[in-house]
Amino acid sequence: MKTFGKSLAVALGAALLLAPAVSSAAEIVVKHAQGETTLPGVPSKVLVLDIPSLDTLDALGVDVAGVPGSNLPPYLSKYADEKYTKVGTLFEPDYEAVNAAGADLMIIGGRSAAKYPDLSGMLPTIDMTIDPAAYTDNVKANVVKLGEVFGKQAEATELTARLDAKLTALKGLAADAGTAMILVTTGGKVGAYGPASRVGWLHKEMGFKPVADDIDDRFHGGDVVSFEYILEANPDWIFVIDRDAAVGQVAEGQAAKQILDNELVAQTNAWKNGHVVYLDPASAYIVSSGYNAINTLVDQVSEAVSAAK
Amino acid sequence: MKLLSAAIALTIGLAIVSLFIGASDVSLSTLLSGQDRAVQVLLASRIPRTLALMLAGSSMAIAGMIMQMLVRNRFVEPSTAGTVESASMGLLVATLVAPGMPVFGKMLVAALFALAGTALFLRILRQVKMRDVLIVPLIGIMFSGVISAITTFFAYRFDLLQSLLAWTTGDFSGVLRGRYELLWIGFVLTIFAYIAADRFTVAGMGRDFTVNLGVNYRRVVSLGLGIVSLGTAVVVVTVGMIPFLGLIVPNVVSIMFGDNMRKSVPWVAVMGASFVLLCDIVGRVIRQPYEIPIGVVVGVVGSGIFLYLLLRRRANVA
């Protein structure tokens, strides 16, 4: 009896001690590219510098308070509205604006990942940078992660399932579509993008056969190639990223078409059969790993390849 | 004369090598066996590229030589006197204001900016009292720095930094039949330079000397400015910037043959052409079938030769 009372007391004491922990059961621990961040609850005022995350939050139906002040893709142009605080460029946070916003979460990634140390000292920050080695899995994982942070688990499950179905369908199409080449055009010049590039998952994960396995992906403009190279590689498909259009310099598709439309490229199987796909520039170059962006790209490619069957 | 014929023969040799290097299989045997593709690649890609290399190389070298005459300093060339930077600024302005403008229009805008920038540089030089050999290029480099800083600022504001880099890195990979012909303007300018060579030689001896000989100094300077600016703009717009070329070639020619421009114009043109041909061949061979832009190759080779010339001159002065 005495021992029971004692253990009851201990249990009660323990319960009291544990109470604060229990009351903070709503705490959310987010594992991200640069560590772990603990949030006291579902964040209500969110700043986003990572365009892919903004894109995914948009798909999840999460409202944000702050967005990048530049390079918003056309389909996310509603965020250019004044009611969204502009918290910097894709690369540089505007620390004054971030500080003044009084937000309870900052989401960075990719181009802004290097600013993590500064930002995490100011407010809870998570880095949603994608690991290109498992691209589409990472995109889905990020959808799930953001779904958990904002209590949108059901939506996240639905979105990832929908994307999964599309990816599986595209894999089936890609297997016997022949060789494909990803080209990037900028300032009148052409470069080749390889499996490690922004849309390299088309090769690595969807299974489009690359024309060469030694393309160097360290450069913005791709590996410099001549039109002769494209002629010799003779791809069955050409996926074009118009960099100038992506950064808003020229009208979409115009510049890329002008550069590629010449007598050498015209002899490739891809050009002859009309298998040149001008990828949505903003989705392919600026956003790339956001949910809407990857859906747009998968739809574009699937549509073109299945139409060719 | 014999020597010049040898140099021309060397250039022709390099041009022939250049014709047979590239991603496609173009060789005597494929051509002689009448393969359509080899013939087409030769006509559409190889010959235009080789011509573009020679035209760009000779116009940049000539522009450098004229500039050195006008400024009376060996260490000045379009890319150290703000001409190239001004042309890039013009190109940026044209792109921002009228993105759909045809290439010819962009070139004219670039040429106007180059003209204004170079004229401003000459004006600044006139204010400088102490004209030590190294002061002039130093002012030129600072002036270029200021102009390129302004250009970079606007490129940054409008998210065009990487595009600016793509335009200004010299690169012949995009040259095809129908896409390089503006460079022939450079050829015409070279002929002008040859015709006016004696005047430039006189002007190179200074204003007073020129006026004493009854030559219109202002007119000669304007003509020189025009050739330099237009030549630079044509090259920057079609293939990008080829650094150091206008510096190295005229200097080497001057070391070999002195400063009589009538004599050196053909030499500068021929050596400019062969230097560019050689650098582009190197850039194409290193990572075949991919390419290293010629701006990078010339930059590496050129900065080495530039340093050599600089140190050599210093040793002479001391």
GROMACS .gro file of C-alpha atoms in nm, chain A residues 70-71 89 92 186-187 189 212 214-216 220 223-229 231-232 243-244 247 249-250 258-259 261-264 267 285, chain B residues 22-25 37 40-41 44-46 49 95 99 156 158-160 162-163 166-167 169 171 173-174 176-177 179 239 287 289-291 293:
model
   68
   70SER     CA    1   1.198   3.877  -5.864
   71ASN     CA    2   1.174   3.589  -6.112
   89THR     CA    3   1.584   3.787  -5.461
   92GLU     CA    4   1.985   3.726  -5.153
  186THR     CA    5   2.105   3.171  -7.408
  187GLY     CA    6   2.231   3.485  -7.577
  189LYS     CA    7   2.434   3.026  -7.807
  212ALA     CA    8   2.629   1.108  -7.479
  214ASP     CA    9   3.011   1.286  -7.090
  215ILE     CA   10   2.810   1.609  -7.089
  216ASP     CA   11   2.947   1.843  -6.823
  220HIS     CA   12   2.454   2.772  -6.653
  223ASP     CA   13   2.824   2.236  -7.217
  224VAL     CA   14   2.910   2.447  -7.524
  225VAL     CA   15   2.825   2.250  -7.837
  226SER     CA   16   2.811   2.337  -8.205
  227PHE     CA   17   2.521   2.274  -8.438
  228GLU     CA   18   2.738   2.008  -8.598
  229TYR     CA   19   2.740   1.824  -8.269
  231LEU     CA   20   2.355   1.701  -8.619
  232GLU     CA   21   2.596   1.418  -8.539
  243ARG     CA   22   1.701   3.050  -7.072
  244ASP     CA   23   1.648   3.399  -7.211
  247VAL     CA   24   1.468   3.516  -6.709
  249GLN     CA   25   1.434   3.876  -7.152
  250VAL     CA   26   1.243   3.771  -7.461
  258GLN     CA   27   1.532   3.127  -8.400
  259ILE     CA   28   1.861   2.983  -8.281
  261ASP     CA   29   1.602   2.672  -8.682
  262ASN     CA   30   1.895   2.616  -8.917
  263GLU     CA   31   1.995   2.376  -9.187
  264LEU     CA   32   2.202   2.152  -8.960
  267GLN     CA   33   1.839   1.728  -9.041
  285TYR     CA   34   1.477   2.684  -6.554
  331GLY     CA   35   3.469   1.968  -8.568
  332ALA     CA   36   3.205   1.729  -8.446
  333SER     CA   37   3.110   1.604  -8.790
  334ASP     CA   38   3.326   1.387  -9.009
  346ARG     CA   39   2.635   1.564  -9.538
  349GLN     CA   40   2.679   2.052  -9.646
  350VAL     CA   41   2.858   2.077  -9.312
  353ALA     CA   42   2.703   2.565  -9.382
  354SER     CA   43   2.931   2.546  -9.082
  355ARG     CA   44   3.303   2.503  -9.144
  358ARG     CA   45   3.330   2.960  -8.904
  404THR     CA   46   1.816   4.437  -7.534
  408PRO     CA   47   1.439   4.311  -7.720
  465TYR     CA   48   2.200   4.266  -6.216
  467PHE     CA   49   1.724   4.318  -6.469
  468ASP     CA   50   1.849   3.963  -6.405
  469LEU     CA   51   2.066   3.963  -6.713
  471GLN     CA   52   2.442   3.550  -6.698
  472SER     CA   53   2.313   3.666  -7.036
  475ALA     CA   54   2.707   3.471  -7.251
  476TRP     CA   55   2.719   3.765  -7.496
  478THR     CA   56   3.245   3.561  -7.388
  480ASP     CA   57   3.254   3.199  -7.882
  482SER     CA   58   3.019   2.777  -8.180
  483GLY     CA   59   2.704   2.950  -8.305
  485LEU     CA   60   2.669   2.932  -8.938
  486ARG     CA   61   2.604   3.044  -9.291
  488ARG     CA   62   2.483   3.427  -8.900
  548VAL     CA   63   3.079   3.644  -8.156
  596ARG     CA   64   3.737   1.840  -7.536
  598PRO     CA   65   3.317   1.713  -7.952
  599TYR     CA   66   3.246   1.983  -7.690
  600GLU     CA   67   3.407   2.323  -7.714
  602PRO     CA   68   3.492   2.920  -7.591
   0.00000   0.00000   0.00000
